[in-house]
Each structure stands twice: as C-alpha cells, then as structure tokens.
Amino acid sequence: MDFELPGNTPLRESYNTATQKKILRKMSKQNGFHVITPLLESTGMSKRIGTTVYLKMESSQPTGSFKIRGIGYMCQNVANSNKSKGVICSSGGNAGMATAYAARKLSLPATIVLPSSTPQLVAQKLKDQGATVKVVGKVWDDANAEALRLAESEGLTVIHPFNHPLVWKGHSSIVHELKASLPSRPGAIVVSVGGGGLFCGIMEGLDEVGWGDVPVLCMETVGADCLNVAQKARNLVTLPDITSEATCLGAKTACQQAFEYSKRPNVISEVVTDLQALEAVELFLDDERVLVELACGASLAAVYSGVIQRLQEEGRLPKPLDSLVMIVCGGGSVNLAQLQHLQAVIRK
C-alpha cells in the first residue's frame, strides 16, 4: 500500500495541476480517513512578518489533528493484513483519537493508554469512539511502556504515535497537498515537534516533491524540547521529565529518524515558553477564529513571538522571505474549559 509516484520518479516543479490532482486522488484512496485540508492565507500573520503566510489547517481533520493521516494509514495496513486481534496506542491525546477513529471505521478493537496528564475531555472522546481507555503513569513514556506490555500479553498490534515509517508516509501527504495548492515553493515551513512523527513526514514529503532544501522550522516548548536538546548535544537525549503544559508534545526522547533529519542544514530548531505558546493560541483565536491546543501554539509562536524575524536578522532565514507555511497541527485536545485551565496554570 505504500504510495508510489507515477513511473517511480520524483515529483518536479513542472508537474501540472492535472497530474497533481491525480496524485492526490491516489493518496486519498489509500487512506480513506483523512481529508484534504484547507490552505488559507492569513492576513493578520502576513502583516506581522511582511510576507505571505499560509495556514495548512490540519485542525479541520475528522479527529481534529494531522494524526489521522499517518495513524489512519498504518491502521489500514494492519486491517489489510487480517492478522490483528486489535490495536493499541499510547497517546497524550491526538494519536489516540486517530487510532480510535480509524479502528472504529475498520471494525478493529482499540485500546488507548493515556498518561494522567491527559485532559479528561480526551478520555471521554475516546470512549465515545468505542475505544477501551486505560490511564497509566504521569507522562507519555509511562503510558507507552504499559501499551507495549499489553500488546505482548494480549496479542495486540502497536500503533506507535510517531515512530513508524507508515506513520511518516501518511503524514507526508500534507506536502503533496501543498505542492498541488501553492503557487510556488514556500520560503519555509513551520511545524510543532513532539516525538517527531509530523516532522519526519514533512521531511519525507519535501524530498518526494523536490523541495528537500526548503527551510523547516521545528518548534517546541521549554520542558518538552527533546529534539532541540538532542540537536544541541549532537546525540539523542532523554529528558528527565516533561514539565511543559503542552502535554501533546510530551515525549522524553525524539525518534531516531527525526534526529537524523535535524542534522540537515535547512532544519532549524527553536524553543518557546508555555506562556508564548499560550499567547499564540489566544492571538490565533482572535485572528482566525479557530481554537487550537498549546502544542499547536508552539509553532504559531514562531510568528507571534518574533522568532521568524529574529532568525532573519541572524541570517538563518532569508530576508525577504518567500511565502511561509504554518502547519496548524490541530486542536483535538482543547475546548474552552481547557483553555481557561491553561490560562490559570500558566499565568499564575
């Protein structure tokens, strides 16, 4: 089921619109769970940085985040094997939602293991999808250890939330959609990073469409910054704990493939505070009338907290910059009450 380009050749800038649409139709047939999301121009964000800013609205996915692309693709592969007794996923929220949604569509039993830091609204959404929910440990790493144990003892298939080639392949469809929609190659792409699954998918997709040298800005929050710490140490590093309120970014260790991609000269890693991410969520709600979670606020803070402008002044991004693409990764784990809780905790 792996996606192959026509004639096994890389996409090129000269591909016409008809060819691009044909590719997207083929990808859509392979994963019937995600939708082709809107690509919107943000007037407010464009004004802030003096260049056109496009928003890839992954918050519009059926489960509220980009996760349904890669997770759905992997679940479909599991179902096609006809060998699984069910699937199990450890998650801080969005990967679990994607797994539960895809499993329900495929008539597969699903077990989702959450850390205690996961908002209660997520647990209820998972139960509404028909999944069995277990809460184990404080952070995702604890939940993942329990998921692996249960998979072994109960014969379940592990759906890893970020560290699997099928997950990256599914996420790479974002870039193919960008290729079909943008008037020209972007000047840079901004993405939030937790364990690194979305980042890996973006990098894989960029290579496939011939945009492998486009700058990619990876955004994390202080206390959930495993990729940034690894990049500085030039080696994978396991954080002692997750202290950020952006729990959906809460992997203590980035996946190996994300670390390898981070070595490329066009990859930039930056970190913002929880407060900066929260302020970005609030400003984005005012500008675009869309509520996203704190993890998504990390990438939005690249514009709202002046990271883009600073990188340009430092010569690490071009000035002027061609169009900037923000991957609005989602908001499946937030509602008004959760936003108010974050405001109270972060601003105390």
Short mmCIF file of C-alpha atoms in Angstrom, two decimals:
data_model
loop_
_atom_site.label_atom_id
_atom_site.label_comp_id
_atom_site.label_asym_id
_atom_site.label_seq_id
_atom_site.Cartn_x
_atom_site.Cartn_y
_atom_site.Cartn_z
CA MET A 1 0.00 0.00 0.00
CA ASP A 2 3.00 2.34 0.03
CA PHE A 3 2.45 5.40 -2.13
CA GLU A 4 4.44 5.42 -5.35
CA LEU A 5 4.79 8.31 -7.74
CA PRO A 6 3.96 7.88 -11.42
CA GLY A 7 6.73 5.92 -13.08
CA ASN A 8 8.61 5.72 -9.77
CA THR A 9 10.06 9.20 -10.43
CA PRO A 10 10.23 12.14 -8.04
CA LEU A 11 7.73 14.93 -8.37
CA ARG A 12 9.14 18.00 -10.12
CA GLU A 13 8.26 21.69 -10.19
CA SER A 14 6.99 21.23 -13.75
CA TYR A 15 4.23 18.81 -12.76
CA ASN A 16 0.96 20.29 -13.96
CA THR A 17 -2.23 20.68 -11.97
CA ALA A 18 -3.90 17.66 -13.58
CA THR A 19 -1.01 15.43 -12.56
CA GLN A 20 -1.07 16.83 -9.03
CA LYS A 21 -4.79 16.17 -8.70
CA LYS A 22 -4.30 12.61 -9.95
CA ILE A 23 -1.64 12.05 -7.28
CA LEU A 24 -3.91 13.41 -4.54
CA ARG A 25 -6.78 11.17 -5.66
CA LYS A 26 -4.48 8.14 -5.47
CA MET A 27 -3.31 9.10 -1.99
CA SER A 28 -6.88 9.69 -0.85
CA LYS A 29 -7.89 6.18 -1.97
CA GLN A 30 -5.04 4.69 0.04
CA ASN A 31 -6.18 6.37 3.24
CA GLY A 32 -9.91 6.97 3.34
CA PHE A 33 -9.84 8.57 6.78
CA HIS A 34 -8.15 11.95 6.37
CA VAL A 35 -9.45 14.84 4.30
CA ILE A 36 -7.56 17.28 2.08
CA THR A 37 -7.42 20.26 4.42
CA PRO A 38 -7.81 23.94 3.51
CA LEU A 39 -4.79 26.08 2.76
CA LEU A 40 -5.70 29.59 3.90
CA GLU A 41 -3.86 32.88 3.65
CA SER A 42 -3.62 34.68 6.99
CA THR A 43 -3.83 38.44 6.54
CA GLY A 44 -3.00 39.12 10.20
CA MET A 45 0.05 36.87 10.37
CA SER A 46 1.25 38.04 6.95
CA LYS A 47 1.15 41.65 8.15
CA ARG A 48 3.22 40.75 11.23
CA ILE A 49 6.18 39.36 9.29
CA GLY A 50 5.87 41.17 5.97
CA THR A 51 5.39 38.11 3.78
CA THR A 52 2.51 35.87 2.78
CA VAL A 53 1.64 33.34 5.47
CA TYR A 54 -0.36 30.25 4.54
CA LEU A 55 -2.13 28.09 7.11
CA LYS A 56 -2.40 24.36 6.43
CA MET A 57 -5.48 23.71 8.56
CA GLU A 58 -4.94 20.23 9.96
CA SER A 59 -7.33 21.21 12.75
CA SER A 60 -10.05 20.54 10.16
CA GLN A 61 -9.36 16.79 10.12
CA PRO A 62 -12.19 14.49 11.35
CA THR A 63 -10.31 13.84 14.60
CA GLY A 64 -9.11 17.43 15.00
CA SER A 65 -5.44 16.94 14.11
CA PHE A 66 -2.97 15.78 11.47
CA LYS A 67 -2.54 12.45 13.29
CA ILE A 68 -5.31 10.78 11.30
CA ARG A 69 -3.09 10.88 8.20
CA GLY A 70 -0.29 8.65 9.45
CA ILE A 71 -2.23 6.73 12.09
CA GLY A 72 -5.07 6.07 9.66
CA TYR A 73 -2.64 4.85 7.03
CA MET A 74 -0.97 2.47 9.48
CA CYS A 75 -4.29 1.17 10.83
CA GLN A 76 -5.44 0.47 7.29
CA ASN A 77 -2.29 -1.57 6.68
CA VAL A 78 -2.96 -3.51 9.90
CA ALA A 79 -6.55 -4.23 8.88
CA ASN A 80 -5.48 -5.41 5.43
CA SER A 81 -3.13 -7.95 6.99
CA ASN A 82 -6.10 -9.76 8.58
CA LYS A 83 -3.82 -10.90 11.40
CA SER A 84 -4.60 -8.45 14.18
CA LYS A 85 -6.69 -9.09 17.28
CA GLY A 86 -6.92 -5.36 17.74
CA VAL A 87 -4.76 -2.25 18.01
CA ILE A 88 -3.24 -0.44 20.96
CA CYS A 89 -1.81 3.07 21.08
CA SER A 90 -0.14 5.11 23.79
CA SER A 91 -1.07 8.74 23.45
CA GLY A 92 -1.28 12.16 25.01
CA GLY A 93 -4.49 12.68 23.06
CA ASN A 94 -4.40 13.16 19.30
CA ALA A 95 -2.77 9.88 18.27
CA GLY A 96 -5.25 8.04 20.45
CA MET A 97 -8.15 9.88 18.85
CA ALA A 98 -6.87 8.99 15.38
CA THR A 99 -6.38 5.34 16.33
CA ALA A 100 -9.82 5.05 17.91
CA TYR A 101 -11.47 6.72 14.91
CA ALA A 102 -9.70 4.58 12.30
CA ALA A 103 -10.22 1.40 14.33
CA ARG A 104 -13.95 2.07 14.58
CA LYS A 105 -14.15 2.59 10.82
CA LEU A 106 -12.23 -0.65 10.27
CA SER A 107 -14.16 -2.63 12.92
CA LEU A 108 -10.96 -3.24 14.90
CA PRO A 109 -10.95 -3.32 18.71
CA ALA A 110 -8.87 -0.41 20.03
CA THR A 111 -7.17 0.17 23.38
CA ILE A 112 -5.74 3.60 24.14
CA VAL A 113 -3.30 4.08 27.03
CA LEU A 114 -3.13 7.65 28.32
CA PRO A 115 -0.85 9.31 30.87
CA SER A 116 -2.59 11.05 33.77
CA SER A 117 -1.63 14.45 32.31
CA THR A 118 -4.18 13.96 29.50
CA PRO A 119 -7.28 16.18 29.80
CA GLN A 120 -10.45 14.32 30.82
CA LEU A 121 -12.24 15.55 27.71
CA VAL A 122 -9.88 13.40 25.62
CA ALA A 123 -10.66 10.24 27.59
CA GLN A 124 -14.38 10.83 27.04
CA LYS A 125 -13.92 11.42 23.30
CA LEU A 126 -12.01 8.14 23.06
CA LYS A 127 -14.77 6.26 24.85
CA ASP A 128 -17.31 7.85 22.52
CA GLN A 129 -15.35 6.31 19.63
CA GLY A 130 -15.74 2.88 21.25
CA ALA A 131 -12.17 2.52 22.48
CA THR A 132 -11.07 0.94 25.74
CA VAL A 133 -9.23 3.61 27.73
CA LYS A 134 -6.52 2.99 30.34
CA VAL A 135 -4.70 5.70 32.30
CA VAL A 136 -1.16 4.77 33.35
CA GLY A 137 1.72 6.91 34.62
CA LYS A 138 2.42 10.62 34.56
CA VAL A 139 3.84 11.15 31.06
CA TRP A 140 3.59 9.52 27.63
CA ASP A 141 6.69 7.36 28.16
CA ASP A 142 4.96 5.66 31.11
CA ALA A 143 1.84 5.03 29.07
CA ASN A 144 3.91 3.67 26.20
CA ALA A 145 5.65 1.13 28.44
CA GLU A 146 2.24 -0.17 29.53
CA ALA A 147 0.98 -0.27 25.94
CA LEU A 148 3.96 -2.39 24.90
CA ARG A 149 3.34 -4.75 27.83
CA LEU A 150 -0.34 -5.14 26.95
CA ALA A 151 0.45 -5.66 23.28
CA GLU A 152 2.73 -8.55 24.20
CA SER A 153 0.36 -10.15 26.69
CA GLU A 154 -2.86 -9.71 24.70
CA GLY A 155 -1.58 -10.11 21.14
CA LEU A 156 -2.46 -6.56 20.06
CA THR A 157 -0.81 -4.59 17.26
CA VAL A 158 1.04 -1.49 18.44
CA ILE A 159 0.18 1.73 16.63
CA HIS A 160 3.08 3.96 17.53
CA PRO A 161 2.03 7.61 17.77
CA PHE A 162 5.09 8.90 15.91
CA ASN A 163 7.90 6.39 15.36
CA HIS A 164 6.97 4.24 12.37
CA PRO A 165 7.62 4.55 8.60
CA LEU A 166 3.94 4.04 7.76
CA VAL A 167 3.03 6.93 10.05
CA TRP A 168 5.59 9.17 8.35
CA LYS A 169 4.33 8.09 4.93
CA GLY A 170 0.80 9.06 5.83
CA HIS A 171 1.90 12.44 7.17
CA SER A 172 3.90 13.12 4.01
CA SER A 173 0.59 13.60 2.18
CA ILE A 174 0.50 17.12 3.68
CA VAL A 175 3.40 18.16 1.46
CA HIS A 176 1.84 16.64 -1.66
CA GLU A 177 -1.26 18.74 -0.98
CA LEU A 178 0.91 21.83 -0.55
CA LYS A 179 2.61 21.06 -3.86
CA ALA A 180 -0.79 20.92 -5.57
CA SER A 181 -2.09 24.12 -3.95
CA LEU A 182 0.74 26.62 -3.55
CA PRO A 183 1.54 28.98 -6.44
CA SER A 184 5.27 28.34 -5.88
CA ARG A 185 7.63 26.59 -3.49
CA PRO A 186 7.42 28.01 0.04
CA GLY A 187 10.17 30.06 1.63
CA ALA A 188 9.91 28.00 4.82
CA ILE A 189 7.63 25.58 6.67
CA VAL A 190 6.92 25.77 10.40
CA VAL A 191 5.95 22.67 12.38
CA SER A 192 5.47 21.74 16.04
CA VAL A 193 7.58 18.79 17.21
CA GLY A 194 6.84 16.29 19.97
CA GLY A 195 8.28 12.85 19.24
CA GLY A 196 8.96 13.87 15.64
CA GLY A 197 6.39 11.97 13.56
CA LEU A 198 4.93 15.01 11.79
CA PHE A 199 8.41 16.43 11.23
CA CYS A 200 9.54 13.15 9.66
CA GLY A 201 6.50 13.10 7.39
CA ILE A 202 7.11 16.68 6.29
CA MET A 203 10.76 15.94 5.51
CA GLU A 204 9.85 12.78 3.61
CA GLY A 205 7.25 14.66 1.61
CA LEU A 206 9.63 17.51 0.80
CA ASP A 207 12.14 15.03 -0.58
CA GLU A 208 9.43 13.37 -2.69
CA VAL A 209 8.25 16.60 -4.34
CA GLY A 210 11.74 18.01 -4.96
CA TRP A 211 11.62 20.59 -2.18
CA GLY A 212 14.25 18.97 0.02
CA ASP A 213 16.15 22.23 0.56
CA VAL A 214 13.16 24.27 1.81
CA PRO A 215 13.90 25.52 5.35
CA VAL A 216 11.91 23.72 8.06
CA LEU A 217 11.50 25.40 11.43
CA CYS A 218 10.83 22.93 14.28
CA MET A 219 9.11 24.49 17.28
CA GLU A 220 8.95 23.05 20.80
CA THR A 221 8.13 24.33 24.28
CA VAL A 222 10.53 24.54 27.21
CA GLY A 223 10.19 21.31 29.17
CA ALA A 224 9.07 19.30 26.12
CA ASP A 225 12.06 20.10 23.92
CA CYS A 226 13.66 16.72 23.30
CA LEU A 227 14.62 17.44 19.67
CA ASN A 228 16.19 20.82 20.45
CA VAL A 229 18.22 19.31 23.30
CA ALA A 230 19.31 16.44 21.05
CA GLN A 231 20.33 18.79 18.25
CA LYS A 232 22.49 20.82 20.63
CA ALA A 233 24.03 17.68 22.15
CA ARG A 234 24.51 16.11 18.69
CA ASN A 235 23.05 12.93 20.10
CA LEU A 236 19.63 11.66 21.16
CA VAL A 237 18.85 12.80 24.69
CA THR A 238 16.13 11.62 27.07
CA LEU A 239 14.62 14.43 29.10
CA PRO A 240 14.40 13.74 32.85
CA ASP A 241 10.74 14.78 32.88
CA ILE A 242 8.08 16.65 30.89
CA THR A 243 7.48 19.96 32.62
CA SER A 244 5.65 21.80 29.84
CA GLU A 245 1.85 22.15 29.90
CA ALA A 246 1.92 21.28 26.18
CA THR A 247 1.46 17.61 27.03
CA CYS A 248 0.82 16.59 23.42
CA LEU A 249 4.48 17.43 22.78
CA GLY A 250 5.44 15.32 25.77
CA ALA A 251 7.84 12.66 24.51
CA LYS A 252 11.04 12.48 26.56
CA THR A 253 13.04 11.28 23.55
CA ALA A 254 12.66 12.17 19.88
CA CYS A 255 12.61 9.32 17.39
CA GLN A 256 15.91 8.45 15.70
CA GLN A 257 14.68 9.45 12.23
CA ALA A 258 13.69 12.91 13.47
CA PHE A 259 17.15 13.34 14.94
CA GLU A 260 18.75 12.30 11.65
CA TYR A 261 16.62 14.81 9.72
CA SER A 262 17.53 17.52 12.25
CA LYS A 263 21.16 17.29 11.11
CA ARG A 264 20.28 18.72 7.70
CA PRO A 265 21.42 22.33 7.17
CA ASN A 266 17.91 23.51 6.24
CA VAL A 267 16.40 22.37 9.58
CA ILE A 268 16.18 24.93 12.39
CA SER A 269 15.12 24.05 15.94
CA GLU A 270 13.69 26.71 18.26
CA VAL A 271 12.03 26.67 21.68
CA VAL A 272 9.38 28.95 23.19
CA THR A 273 7.89 29.14 26.67
CA ASP A 274 4.45 27.83 27.59
CA LEU A 275 3.37 31.46 28.00
CA GLN A 276 4.48 32.34 24.48
CA ALA A 277 2.64 29.30 23.13
CA LEU A 278 -0.48 30.25 25.09
CA GLU A 279 -0.37 33.83 23.83
CA ALA A 280 -0.05 32.47 20.29
CA VAL A 281 -3.16 30.32 20.82
CA GLU A 282 -5.08 33.38 22.02
CA LEU A 283 -3.90 35.62 19.18
CA PHE A 284 -4.67 32.93 16.62
CA LEU A 285 -8.18 32.60 18.05
CA ASP A 286 -8.64 36.36 17.61
CA ASP A 287 -7.11 36.43 14.11
CA GLU A 288 -8.54 33.23 12.60
CA ARG A 289 -11.48 32.35 14.89
CA VAL A 290 -10.02 28.87 15.43
CA LEU A 291 -9.12 27.37 18.82
CA VAL A 292 -6.05 25.10 18.83
CA GLU A 293 -4.17 23.39 21.61
CA LEU A 294 -0.98 24.54 23.31
CA ALA A 295 1.18 22.15 21.27
CA CYS A 296 -0.01 23.89 18.11
CA GLY A 297 0.63 27.24 19.76
CA ALA A 298 4.33 26.36 19.81
CA SER A 299 4.53 26.61 16.02
CA LEU A 300 2.23 29.65 15.83
CA ALA A 301 4.55 31.40 18.29
CA ALA A 302 7.19 31.44 15.55
CA VAL A 303 5.24 34.34 14.09
CA TYR A 304 3.53 35.80 17.15
CA SER A 305 6.66 35.82 19.35
CA GLY A 306 9.02 37.18 16.72
CA VAL A 307 11.07 34.02 16.11
CA ILE A 308 10.84 34.37 12.32
CA GLN A 309 12.05 37.98 12.41
CA ARG A 310 14.93 37.09 14.76
CA LEU A 311 16.06 34.24 12.52
CA GLN A 312 16.03 36.61 9.56
CA GLU A 313 18.12 39.15 11.46
CA GLU A 314 20.57 36.37 12.37
CA GLY A 315 20.81 35.36 8.71
CA ARG A 316 19.35 31.90 9.36
CA LEU A 317 16.27 32.58 7.23
CA PRO A 318 16.21 34.66 4.03
CA LYS A 319 15.05 38.27 4.10
CA PRO A 320 12.82 38.93 2.31
CA LEU A 321 11.24 35.52 2.82
CA ASP A 322 9.04 33.87 0.23
CA SER A 323 5.72 32.52 1.50
CA LEU A 324 5.70 30.92 4.94
CA VAL A 325 3.60 27.79 5.54
CA MET A 326 2.37 27.14 9.07
CA ILE A 327 1.25 23.57 9.75
CA VAL A 328 -1.72 24.18 12.06
CA CYS A 329 -1.40 20.72 13.58
CA GLY A 330 -4.67 20.75 15.46
CA GLY A 331 -6.83 21.22 18.47
CA GLY A 332 -8.42 17.88 19.29
CA SER A 333 -7.39 18.12 22.95
CA VAL A 334 -8.74 21.57 23.77
CA ASN A 335 -12.03 23.26 24.50
CA LEU A 336 -12.98 26.50 26.27
CA ALA A 337 -12.69 24.96 29.72
CA GLN A 338 -9.24 23.52 28.93
CA LEU A 339 -8.09 26.89 27.57
CA GLN A 340 -9.24 28.61 30.75
CA HIS A 341 -7.40 25.98 32.80
CA LEU A 342 -4.18 26.61 30.86
CA GLN A 343 -4.57 30.34 31.28
CA ALA A 344 -4.92 29.92 35.05
CA VAL A 345 -1.98 27.50 35.39
CA ILE A 346 0.48 29.24 33.07
CA ARG A 347 -0.25 32.77 34.23
CA LYS A 348 -0.41 32.01 37.97
#
